[in-house]
C-alpha cells in the first residue's frame, strides 16, 4: 500500500519586506542578500498571525468535508508554539472543524518537527489505512533587527494531508536519520528571538546532510541517478545550493544539469518568503511541484530535513500520476502576488510589538488581515482566535 502526501496547502501572511531595501537600510551591498544569501523578499507576520492561525489558514485551503471526517490525527510541527502546555494542534483541530474522535498534539525539534509528524503519520496510516492525518509545519523565524540572522527571517505554514493511495507523493519506507547534541541554533524559553552560531549552523547542516545521504545510499543502493530532484530544508536558498553542490562535485554532467535545473524551480517560493522553519522543506517541494515542469509519474524526489540542535533525515518519495491536478498553484500564486510591501520603517516600528503578558486585554483589528483565521487579541491570558 502506498502512503504519502495527498494534498498540500501553503499560507504566508499578507505583508513582506524587500531584501534590497533591507540591505540598503543596513548599509550592506544588496547583492549579499539577493546572491550571497539568495533571498528577494521576506514574509512578515503581523500580530494577528501566529503559528496557530497560519497553520489553520494553510489547512483550510486543502480540507474538504470528506477529509474532515477521515482525519483522526492532527500534528503541528512548530518551534513558535504559543503555550508551554496546550498544543497549537488542538486549536488547529477546532479552527478547521475536524471531527472530534481525533488525536491532536504538537511536535518540536526545531525545523524537523513537520518531518517527525510525517513519519508518525506514515505509521498511523499503515495501521489505519482508511484514515487520514493532517500534518502542518508553521513558524515565524525571528532573529532581531540588525542581527546576522535578520535576512534569514520569514513566516508561513505548509499543511500536508497524509493518506493511503496519495495523489501527489508516495513516500518510500526507508529513510536515514542522524541525531547529535550540538548548539548551532536554539531559542531559550524566555526569548522570542532565536540565538544562533551562524557559521557553525551552516557547517552542521552540510555535515548532517552528507551523513544521512551516505547512509540512505547504503540502505537503499540508490544513487543520484535514481533522483529526478532533491529538495532541502531551506533557511535561505543559498544553503540548499551549497548542500547540493557538495554532492554534485563528483556527479555526471547529466545528473548535475538535471538536479541544478530542478533546484532553481524548487526555490522560487522560498526566495520570496524566507525561512519558515518546519515548513521550509515542504515549501521547497511545493515550489518544485507548482513552479516546475510536470515530471513523469514515478519520478523519485529526495528530501533532506534538518532541525538545529540537531536532527537530520533524508527520505524520498515517488510522484503520482497527474499530481499537478492536486495542486493549488493559482491560489498560492495569487496569495503571494497580493501581498503588500512594508517600508523598512514600518517593519522596524512593528518588530517589537507584542501581546501583553500581564493578563491585561488587548484587541487586534482583524479587518486589516485578509487571513480567514486570525488572532483577535488576548484577554485573561487567553488568545482569542477568530474565523471570518
Ligand atoms: P553573515 O556572516 O552575515 O554572512 O551570515 P556571510 O559573511 O557568511 O555571507 C553570506 C554569503 O554572502 C557568503 O557566501 C558571502 O561570500 C556572500 P558563501 O561564502 O556562504 O557562499 N556575500 C556576497 N555575495 C554577493 N555579493 C556581495 C556579498 N557579500 C557577501 N556583495 C548567515 C550569514 C547565514 C550565517 C546568517 O544570516 C545567519 O546566522 N542566519 C541564521 C542561521 C541559519 O540560517 N543557518 C542555516 C543552517 S541551520 C538551519 O538551517 C536550521 C534553521 O532553519 C533553524 C531550525 O532548524 O529551526 C536555521
Tab-separated table of C-alpha atoms and ligand atoms in Angstrom:
chain	number	residue	atom	x	y	z
A	1	UNK	CA	0.000	0.000	0.000
A	2	UNK	CA	1.337	3.427	-0.939
A	3	UNK	CA	1.175	6.110	1.764
A	4	UNK	CA	2.161	9.727	1.377
A	5	UNK	CA	1.149	13.275	0.558
A	6	UNK	CA	-2.336	13.635	-0.901
A	7	UNK	CA	-2.758	17.424	-0.683
A	8	UNK	CA	-0.537	20.444	0.090
A	9	UNK	CA	-1.731	23.857	1.292
A	10	UNK	CA	0.520	26.850	1.911
A	11	UNK	CA	-0.147	30.055	3.802
A	12	UNK	CA	2.037	33.094	4.327
A	13	UNK	CA	0.967	36.463	5.806
A	14	UNK	CA	-0.062	39.384	3.594
A	15	UNK	CA	2.971	41.607	4.264
A	16	UNK	CA	6.629	41.365	3.322
A	17	UNK	CA	9.900	43.296	3.180
A	18	UNK	CA	12.063	43.736	0.082
A	19	UNK	CA	15.579	42.387	0.682
A	20	UNK	CA	17.359	45.027	-1.406
A	21	UNK	CA	15.739	47.785	0.651
A	22	UNK	CA	16.591	45.964	3.886
A	23	UNK	CA	20.221	45.677	2.747
A	24	UNK	CA	20.350	49.397	1.897
A	25	UNK	CA	18.941	50.268	5.318
A	26	UNK	CA	21.647	48.101	6.929
A	27	UNK	CA	24.341	49.716	4.685
A	28	UNK	CA	25.113	46.339	3.101
A	29	UNK	CA	25.598	45.605	-0.599
A	30	UNK	CA	22.143	44.289	-1.718
A	31	UNK	CA	23.922	41.524	-3.673
A	32	UNK	CA	24.926	39.976	-0.341
A	33	UNK	CA	21.248	39.325	0.426
A	34	UNK	CA	19.993	38.520	-3.082
A	35	UNK	CA	23.022	36.472	-4.235
A	36	UNK	CA	25.138	35.690	-1.153
A	37	UNK	CA	22.114	34.644	0.933
A	38	UNK	CA	19.789	34.144	-2.058
A	39	UNK	CA	16.643	35.887	-0.815
A	40	UNK	CA	14.473	38.514	-2.593
A	41	UNK	CA	11.601	39.057	-0.153
A	42	UNK	CA	10.932	38.202	3.475
A	43	UNK	CA	7.449	37.450	4.808
A	44	UNK	CA	6.487	39.291	7.990
A	45	UNK	CA	3.877	38.024	10.423
A	46	UNK	CA	1.516	40.739	11.704
A	47	UNK	CA	0.409	40.370	15.342
A	48	UNK	CA	-2.851	38.904	14.017
A	49	UNK	CA	-0.974	35.825	12.682
A	50	UNK	CA	0.840	33.298	14.847
A	51	UNK	CA	1.839	29.645	14.423
A	52	UNK	CA	-1.746	28.531	15.134
A	53	UNK	CA	-3.558	30.883	12.746
A	54	UNK	CA	-1.071	30.301	9.907
A	55	UNK	CA	-1.380	26.529	10.381
A	56	UNK	CA	-5.185	26.741	10.304
A	57	UNK	CA	-5.099	29.014	7.236
A	58	UNK	CA	-2.816	26.559	5.386
A	59	UNK	CA	-5.000	23.587	6.363
A	60	UNK	CA	-8.256	25.325	5.401
A	61	UNK	CA	-7.001	25.539	1.815
A	62	UNK	CA	-6.969	21.746	1.429
A	63	UNK	CA	-9.573	20.178	3.722
A	64	UNK	CA	-12.979	19.184	2.323
A	65	UNK	CA	-15.878	17.535	4.174
A	66	UNK	CA	-14.621	14.024	3.461
A	67	UNK	CA	-11.167	14.893	4.842
A	68	UNK	CA	-12.681	16.472	7.988
A	69	UNK	CA	-14.432	13.173	8.730
A	70	UNK	CA	-11.435	10.966	7.841
A	71	UNK	CA	-8.688	12.869	9.712
A	72	UNK	CA	-8.172	11.342	13.160
A	73	UNK	CA	-4.759	12.814	13.944
A	74	UNK	CA	-3.660	16.457	13.767
A	75	UNK	CA	0.081	17.024	14.156
A	76	UNK	CA	1.532	20.508	14.390
A	77	UNK	CA	5.293	20.761	13.906
A	78	UNK	CA	6.393	24.125	15.249
A	79	UNK	CA	9.124	25.916	17.183
A	80	UNK	CA	6.947	29.025	17.550
A	81	UNK	CA	4.416	27.491	19.948
A	82	UNK	CA	2.139	29.920	21.783
A	83	UNK	CA	1.663	27.919	25.004
A	84	UNK	CA	4.023	25.774	27.073
A	85	UNK	CA	1.244	23.327	27.876
A	86	UNK	CA	-1.648	23.314	25.389
A	87	UNK	CA	-0.666	22.263	21.904
A	88	UNK	CA	-1.441	24.507	18.955
A	89	UNK	CA	-2.769	21.398	17.206
A	90	UNK	CA	-5.894	21.453	19.408
A	91	UNK	CA	-6.720	24.976	18.226
A	92	UNK	CA	-5.958	23.975	14.614
A	93	UNK	CA	-8.254	20.959	15.003
A	94	UNK	CA	-11.055	23.260	16.225
A	95	UNK	CA	-10.490	26.079	13.711
A	96	UNK	CA	-10.557	23.631	10.786
A	97	UNK	CA	-13.690	21.754	12.013
A	98	UNK	CA	-12.092	18.300	12.080
A	99	UNK	CA	-14.262	15.581	13.650
A	100	UNK	CA	-13.747	15.084	17.379
A	101	UNK	CA	-12.622	11.438	17.558
A	102	UNK	CA	-9.084	12.510	16.829
A	103	UNK	CA	-5.669	12.996	18.434
A	104	UNK	CA	-4.086	16.442	18.278
A	105	UNK	CA	-0.638	17.384	19.519
A	106	UNK	CA	2.491	19.390	18.797
A	107	UNK	CA	5.959	18.144	17.809
A	108	UNK	CA	9.140	20.095	18.461
A	109	UNK	CA	12.672	19.646	17.176
A	110	UNK	CA	13.481	22.975	15.518
A	111	UNK	CA	12.839	22.774	11.757
A	112	UNK	CA	12.490	18.986	11.880
A	113	UNK	CA	9.034	18.961	13.569
A	114	UNK	CA	6.888	18.504	10.444
A	115	UNK	CA	9.096	15.653	9.201
A	116	UNK	CA	8.641	13.917	12.575
A	117	UNK	CA	4.901	14.394	12.019
A	118	UNK	CA	5.032	12.847	8.548
A	119	UNK	CA	6.924	9.788	9.794
A	120	UNK	CA	4.437	9.364	12.641
A	121	UNK	CA	1.575	9.758	10.168
A	122	UNK	CA	3.073	7.037	7.938
A	123	UNK	CA	2.927	4.578	10.847
A	124	UNK	CA	-0.621	5.590	11.755
A	125	UNK	CA	-1.934	5.133	8.191
A	126	UNK	CA	-0.149	1.774	7.924
A	127	UNK	CA	-2.271	0.611	10.859
A	128	UNK	CA	-5.417	2.538	9.835
A	129	UNK	CA	-5.440	2.703	6.029
A	130	UNK	CA	-8.888	4.301	5.772
A	131	UNK	CA	-7.959	7.285	7.993
A	132	UNK	CA	-6.036	10.475	7.174
A	133	UNK	CA	-3.550	12.604	9.119
A	134	UNK	CA	-3.171	16.368	8.936
A	135	UNK	CA	0.469	17.409	9.402
A	136	UNK	CA	1.286	21.115	9.498
A	137	UNK	CA	4.618	22.915	9.811
A	138	UNK	CA	4.027	26.505	10.938
A	139	UNK	CA	6.553	29.061	12.156
A	140	UNK	CA	7.742	32.621	12.487
A	141	UNK	CA	11.525	32.970	12.093
A	142	UNK	CA	12.777	35.928	14.116
A	143	UNK	CA	16.401	36.814	14.947
A	144	UNK	CA	16.201	40.546	15.639
A	145	UNK	CA	16.847	43.868	13.918
A	146	UNK	CA	20.430	44.411	12.761
A	147	UNK	CA	21.474	40.833	13.554
A	148	UNK	CA	23.361	38.443	11.268
A	149	UNK	CA	20.274	36.263	11.060
A	150	UNK	CA	17.936	39.141	10.116
A	151	UNK	CA	17.995	38.475	6.329
A	152	UNK	CA	17.022	34.850	7.022
A	153	UNK	CA	13.727	35.579	8.799
A	154	UNK	CA	10.296	34.692	7.403
A	155	UNK	CA	6.828	33.363	8.299
A	156	UNK	CA	4.417	30.794	6.960
A	157	UNK	CA	2.842	27.351	7.180
A	158	UNK	CA	2.607	24.290	4.977
A	159	UNK	CA	-0.217	21.787	5.564
A	160	UNK	CA	0.094	18.220	4.304
A	161	UNK	CA	-2.713	15.685	4.137
A	162	UNK	CA	-1.214	12.206	4.587
A	163	UNK	CA	-3.244	9.235	3.377
A	164	UNK	CA	-3.153	5.859	1.667
A	165	UNK	CA	-3.129	5.995	-2.157
A	166	UNK	CA	-1.820	9.579	-2.110
A	167	UNK	CA	-2.293	11.654	-5.238
A	168	UNK	CA	0.930	13.730	-5.006
A	169	UNK	CA	3.886	11.844	-3.492
A	170	UNK	CA	4.088	8.228	-2.253
A	171	UNK	CA	6.742	8.222	0.487
A	172	UNK	CA	9.328	5.406	0.458
A	173	UNK	CA	9.539	3.430	3.717
A	174	UNK	CA	13.353	3.670	4.073
A	175	UNK	CA	14.931	6.797	5.440
A	176	UNK	CA	18.243	7.706	7.057
A	177	UNK	CA	18.383	9.669	10.315
A	178	UNK	CA	21.105	11.255	12.439
A	179	UNK	CA	20.952	12.973	15.845
A	180	UNK	CA	23.757	14.773	17.648
A	181	UNK	CA	23.586	17.193	20.607
A	182	UNK	CA	25.022	20.464	19.250
A	183	UNK	CA	24.334	24.159	19.907
A	184	UNK	CA	24.110	25.651	16.422
A	185	UNK	CA	20.742	27.368	16.859
A	186	UNK	CA	18.322	27.487	19.806
A	187	UNK	CA	15.700	29.668	21.444
A	188	UNK	CA	15.554	29.747	25.255
A	189	UNK	CA	12.058	29.730	26.789
A	190	UNK	CA	12.399	33.377	27.837
A	191	UNK	CA	13.284	34.696	24.380
A	192	UNK	CA	11.079	35.379	21.369
A	193	UNK	CA	14.197	35.576	19.167
A	194	UNK	CA	16.474	32.739	18.124
A	195	UNK	CA	20.115	32.521	19.200
A	196	UNK	CA	22.457	31.185	16.574
A	197	UNK	CA	26.065	30.326	15.844
A	198	UNK	CA	25.604	31.114	12.171
A	199	UNK	CA	28.783	29.718	10.631
A	200	UNK	CA	28.662	26.571	12.785
A	201	UNK	CA	24.997	26.036	11.842
A	202	UNK	CA	25.929	26.105	8.145
A	203	UNK	CA	28.708	23.560	8.699
A	204	UNK	CA	26.448	21.315	10.797
A	205	UNK	CA	23.731	21.413	8.122
A	206	UNK	CA	26.162	20.209	5.434
A	207	UNK	CA	27.722	17.609	7.717
A	208	UNK	CA	24.323	16.166	8.661
A	209	UNK	CA	23.237	16.156	5.006
A	210	UNK	CA	26.318	14.270	3.837
A	211	UNK	CA	25.972	11.725	6.645
A	212	UNK	CA	22.303	10.891	6.020
A	213	UNK	CA	22.729	10.936	2.240
A	214	UNK	CA	25.564	8.392	2.545
A	215	UNK	CA	23.561	6.254	4.972
A	216	UNK	CA	20.478	6.412	2.715
A	217	UNK	CA	22.515	5.270	-0.306
A	218	UNK	CA	23.940	2.351	1.676
A	219	UNK	CA	20.497	1.326	2.912
A	220	UNK	CA	18.766	1.537	-0.480
A	221	UNK	CA	21.514	1.036	-3.080
A	222	UNK	CA	20.182	4.157	-4.783
A	223	UNK	CA	22.415	6.917	-6.138
A	224	UNK	CA	21.952	10.351	-7.738
A	225	UNK	CA	20.910	8.518	-10.950
A	226	UNK	CA	17.689	7.466	-9.181
A	227	UNK	CA	16.608	11.005	-8.323
A	228	UNK	CA	14.774	13.433	-10.568
A	229	UNK	CA	15.230	16.193	-7.974
A	230	UNK	CA	16.495	16.816	-4.451
A	231	UNK	CA	14.620	19.039	-2.012
A	232	UNK	CA	16.166	20.674	1.036
A	233	UNK	CA	15.256	22.340	4.273
A	234	UNK	CA	15.864	25.933	3.200
A	235	UNK	CA	16.738	28.516	5.858
A	236	UNK	CA	17.755	30.623	2.841
A	237	UNK	CA	18.177	29.478	-0.740
A	238	UNK	CA	21.996	29.617	-0.798
A	239	UNK	CA	22.123	26.954	1.936
A	240	UNK	CA	20.453	24.259	-0.161
A	241	UNK	CA	22.587	25.286	-3.131
A	242	UNK	CA	25.707	24.625	-1.048
A	243	UNK	CA	24.400	21.225	0.087
A	244	UNK	CA	23.501	20.252	-3.468
A	245	UNK	CA	26.913	21.436	-4.651
A	246	UNK	CA	28.567	19.134	-2.105
A	247	UNK	CA	27.071	16.020	-3.734
A	248	UNK	CA	27.438	17.280	-7.304
A	249	UNK	CA	31.243	17.549	-7.102
A	250	UNK	CA	31.655	14.008	-8.407
A	251	UNK	CA	28.354	13.775	-10.343
A	252	UNK	CA	27.936	13.079	-14.051
A	253	UNK	CA	27.165	16.052	-16.316
A	254	UNK	CA	23.635	14.709	-16.859
A	255	UNK	CA	22.873	14.411	-13.146
A	256	UNK	CA	24.379	17.828	-12.484
A	257	UNK	CA	22.309	19.521	-15.198
A	258	UNK	CA	19.026	17.854	-14.122
A	259	UNK	CA	19.444	18.402	-10.363
A	260	UNK	CA	20.595	22.020	-10.742
A	261	UNK	CA	17.708	22.811	-13.125
A	262	UNK	CA	15.147	21.420	-10.687
A	263	UNK	CA	16.877	23.179	-7.788
A	264	UNK	CA	16.111	26.530	-9.463
A	265	UNK	CA	12.426	25.579	-9.785
A	266	UNK	CA	12.293	24.433	-6.183
A	267	UNK	CA	13.472	27.702	-4.630
A	268	UNK	CA	11.012	30.099	-6.291
A	269	UNK	CA	8.693	30.286	-3.238
A	270	UNK	CA	11.430	30.150	-0.578
A	271	UNK	CA	13.229	33.091	-2.247
A	272	UNK	CA	10.210	35.344	-1.696
A	273	UNK	CA	9.016	34.054	1.662
A	274	UNK	CA	12.160	33.425	3.726
A	275	UNK	CA	12.727	30.810	6.388
A	276	UNK	CA	9.500	29.189	7.569
A	277	UNK	CA	11.433	26.687	9.742
A	278	UNK	CA	9.276	23.498	9.943
A	279	UNK	CA	7.525	24.234	6.644
A	280	UNK	CA	10.668	25.220	4.716
A	281	UNK	CA	11.460	21.790	3.218
A	282	UNK	CA	7.832	21.340	2.177
A	283	UNK	CA	7.702	24.829	0.668
A	284	UNK	CA	10.756	23.807	-1.358
A	285	UNK	CA	8.936	20.651	-2.514
A	286	UNK	CA	5.781	22.649	-3.267
A	287	UNK	CA	7.720	25.147	-5.343
A	288	UNK	CA	9.285	22.320	-7.378
A	289	UNK	CA	5.863	20.776	-7.996
A	290	UNK	CA	3.991	24.008	-8.741
A	291	UNK	CA	6.675	26.057	-10.495
A	292	UNK	CA	8.468	23.267	-12.352
A	293	UNK	CA	7.539	21.339	-15.458
A	294	UNK	CA	5.226	18.309	-14.979
A	295	UNK	CA	7.521	15.385	-14.139
A	296	UNK	CA	6.748	11.801	-15.180
A	297	UNK	CA	4.815	9.658	-12.712
A	298	UNK	CA	7.235	7.515	-10.718
A	299	UNK	CA	9.958	10.193	-10.663
A	300	UNK	CA	11.795	9.945	-7.373
A	301	UNK	CA	12.304	13.058	-5.228
A	302	UNK	CA	14.809	13.120	-2.345
A	303	UNK	CA	14.089	15.216	0.743
A	304	UNK	CA	16.595	16.444	3.328
A	305	UNK	CA	15.117	17.616	6.602
A	306	UNK	CA	17.280	19.437	9.157
A	307	UNK	CA	16.328	20.744	12.573
A	308	UNK	CA	19.065	22.516	14.506
A	309	UNK	CA	20.187	21.109	17.785
A	310	UNK	CA	20.238	18.783	15.750
A	311	UNK	CA	18.367	16.093	13.824
A	312	UNK	CA	18.782	15.357	10.124
A	313	UNK	CA	16.847	12.936	7.955
A	314	UNK	CA	16.999	12.007	4.283
A	315	UNK	CA	13.956	10.296	2.832
A	316	UNK	CA	12.319	10.033	-0.555
A	317	UNK	CA	9.098	9.571	-2.465
A	318	UNK	CA	7.739	8.983	-5.944
A	319	UNK	CA	5.463	11.345	-7.828
A	320	UNK	CA	1.964	10.134	-8.615
A	321	UNK	CA	0.198	10.346	-11.999
A	322	UNK	CA	-1.379	13.757	-12.728
A	323	UNK	CA	-0.091	15.201	-9.435
A	324	UNK	CA	-0.323	18.713	-10.897
A	325	UNK	CA	-4.126	18.458	-10.784
A	326	UNK	CA	-3.912	18.132	-6.989
A	327	UNK	CA	-2.006	21.402	-6.572
A	328	UNK	CA	-3.341	24.876	-5.716
A	329	UNK	CA	-0.865	26.686	-7.950
A	330	UNK	CA	-3.185	29.559	-8.941
A	331	UNK	CA	-4.384	30.180	-5.391
A	332	UNK	CA	-0.862	30.134	-3.967
A	333	UNK	CA	0.366	32.471	-6.741
A	334	UNK	CA	-2.442	34.941	-6.027
A	335	UNK	CA	-1.712	34.918	-2.280
A	336	UNK	CA	1.955	35.708	-2.946
A	337	UNK	CA	1.210	38.391	-5.550
A	338	UNK	CA	-1.425	40.132	-3.417
A	339	UNK	CA	0.995	40.772	-0.566
A	340	UNK	CA	1.750	44.336	0.483
A	341	UNK	CA	5.334	45.560	0.803
A	342	UNK	CA	6.191	47.144	4.128
A	343	UNK	CA	8.645	50.030	4.200
A	344	UNK	CA	11.692	49.350	6.368
A	345	UNK	CA	10.351	51.996	8.800
A	346	UNK	CA	7.021	50.133	9.107
A	347	UNK	CA	8.838	46.806	9.562
A	348	UNK	CA	11.106	48.206	12.267
A	349	UNK	CA	8.318	50.055	14.061
A	350	UNK	CA	6.219	46.886	14.383
A	351	UNK	CA	9.082	44.468	15.109
A	352	UNK	CA	8.876	44.532	18.926
A	353	UNK	CA	5.092	44.894	19.103
A	354	UNK	CA	3.775	42.006	21.209
A	355	UNK	CA	0.737	40.868	23.143
A	356	UNK	CA	0.634	41.837	26.838
A	357	UNK	CA	1.991	39.227	29.260
A	358	UNK	CA	0.384	40.676	32.438
A	359	UNK	CA	-3.134	39.304	31.927
A	360	UNK	CA	-4.481	42.563	30.517
A	361	UNK	CA	-6.700	42.763	27.463
A	362	UNK	CA	-5.589	43.787	24.001
A	363	UNK	CA	-7.851	43.724	20.977
A	364	UNK	CA	-6.392	43.425	17.453
A	365	UNK	CA	-8.045	44.640	14.272
A	366	UNK	CA	-8.751	41.552	12.157
A	367	UNK	CA	-10.079	43.688	9.292
A	368	UNK	CA	-6.526	44.670	8.338
A	369	UNK	CA	-5.631	40.976	7.889
A	370	UNK	CA	-7.008	39.073	4.885
A	371	UNK	CA	-6.346	35.689	6.542
A	372	UNK	CA	-9.572	33.701	7.124
A	373	UNK	CA	-8.321	32.764	10.604
A	374	UNK	CA	-6.698	35.463	12.709
A	375	UNK	CA	-5.820	36.374	16.254
A	376	UNK	CA	-8.344	38.909	17.518
A	377	UNK	CA	-6.420	39.649	20.710
A	378	UNK	CA	-5.804	38.356	24.214
A	379	UNK	CA	-7.866	38.557	27.422
A	380	UNK	CA	-7.116	36.942	30.803
A	381	UNK	CA	-4.023	35.332	29.193
A	382	UNK	CA	-6.274	33.540	26.688
A	383	UNK	CA	-5.627	34.035	22.979
A	384	UNK	CA	-8.786	34.949	21.075
A	385	UNK	CA	-8.811	33.103	17.741
A	386	UNK	CA	-11.426	34.123	15.174
A	387	UNK	CA	-12.553	32.732	11.848
A	388	UNK	CA	-14.127	35.026	9.248
B	1	LIG	P1	26.844	36.519	7.540
B	1	LIG	O1	28.029	36.386	8.408
B	1	LIG	O2	26.101	37.793	7.599
B	1	LIG	O3	27.136	36.315	6.044
B	1	LIG	O4	25.865	35.329	7.937
B	1	LIG	P2	28.486	35.871	5.310
B	1	LIG	O5	29.547	36.865	5.542
B	1	LIG	O6	28.794	34.440	5.646
B	1	LIG	O7	27.985	35.996	3.816
B	1	LIG	C1	26.974	35.169	3.347
B	1	LIG	C2	27.293	34.882	1.895
B	1	LIG	O8	27.135	36.089	1.140
B	1	LIG	C3	28.722	34.414	1.650
B	1	LIG	O9	28.658	33.438	0.642
B	1	LIG	C4	29.409	35.663	1.132
B	1	LIG	O10	30.530	35.388	0.305
B	1	LIG	C5	28.296	36.275	0.331
B	1	LIG	P3	29.154	31.939	0.935
B	1	LIG	O11	30.579	32.023	1.307
B	1	LIG	O12	28.333	31.473	2.114
B	1	LIG	O13	28.884	31.208	-0.330
B	1	LIG	N1	28.442	37.708	0.056
B	1	LIG	C6	28.162	38.292	-1.122
B	1	LIG	N2	27.706	37.778	-2.272
B	1	LIG	C7	27.496	38.636	-3.310
B	1	LIG	N3	27.751	39.977	-3.228
B	1	LIG	C8	28.229	40.523	-2.091
B	1	LIG	C9	28.448	39.662	-0.966
B	1	LIG	N4	28.865	39.864	0.294
B	1	LIG	C10	28.883	38.669	0.916
B	1	LIG	N5	28.461	41.830	-2.023
B	1	LIG	C11	24.315	33.532	7.974
B	1	LIG	C12	25.097	34.514	7.093
B	1	LIG	C13	23.506	32.609	7.103
B	1	LIG	C14	25.307	32.733	8.827
B	1	LIG	C15	23.386	34.349	8.901
B	1	LIG	O14	22.416	35.007	8.138
B	1	LIG	C16	22.694	33.504	9.955
B	1	LIG	O15	23.231	33.279	11.042
B	1	LIG	N6	21.435	33.042	9.670
B	1	LIG	C17	20.678	32.174	10.597
B	1	LIG	C18	21.233	30.773	10.706
B	1	LIG	C19	20.958	29.899	9.503
B	1	LIG	O16	20.083	30.169	8.706
B	1	LIG	N7	21.697	28.793	9.412
B	1	LIG	C20	21.491	27.832	8.318
B	1	LIG	C21	21.833	26.409	8.714
B	1	LIG	S1	20.994	25.913	10.229
B	1	LIG	C22	19.354	25.609	9.704
B	1	LIG	O17	19.068	25.529	8.567
B	1	LIG	C23	18.337	25.482	10.789
B	1	LIG	C24	17.430	26.684	10.976
B	1	LIG	O18	16.462	26.744	9.947
B	1	LIG	C25	16.750	26.634	12.345
B	1	LIG	C26	15.947	25.400	12.740
B	1	LIG	O19	16.319	24.258	12.483
B	1	LIG	O20	14.942	25.608	13.435
B	1	LIG	C27	18.185	27.990	10.958
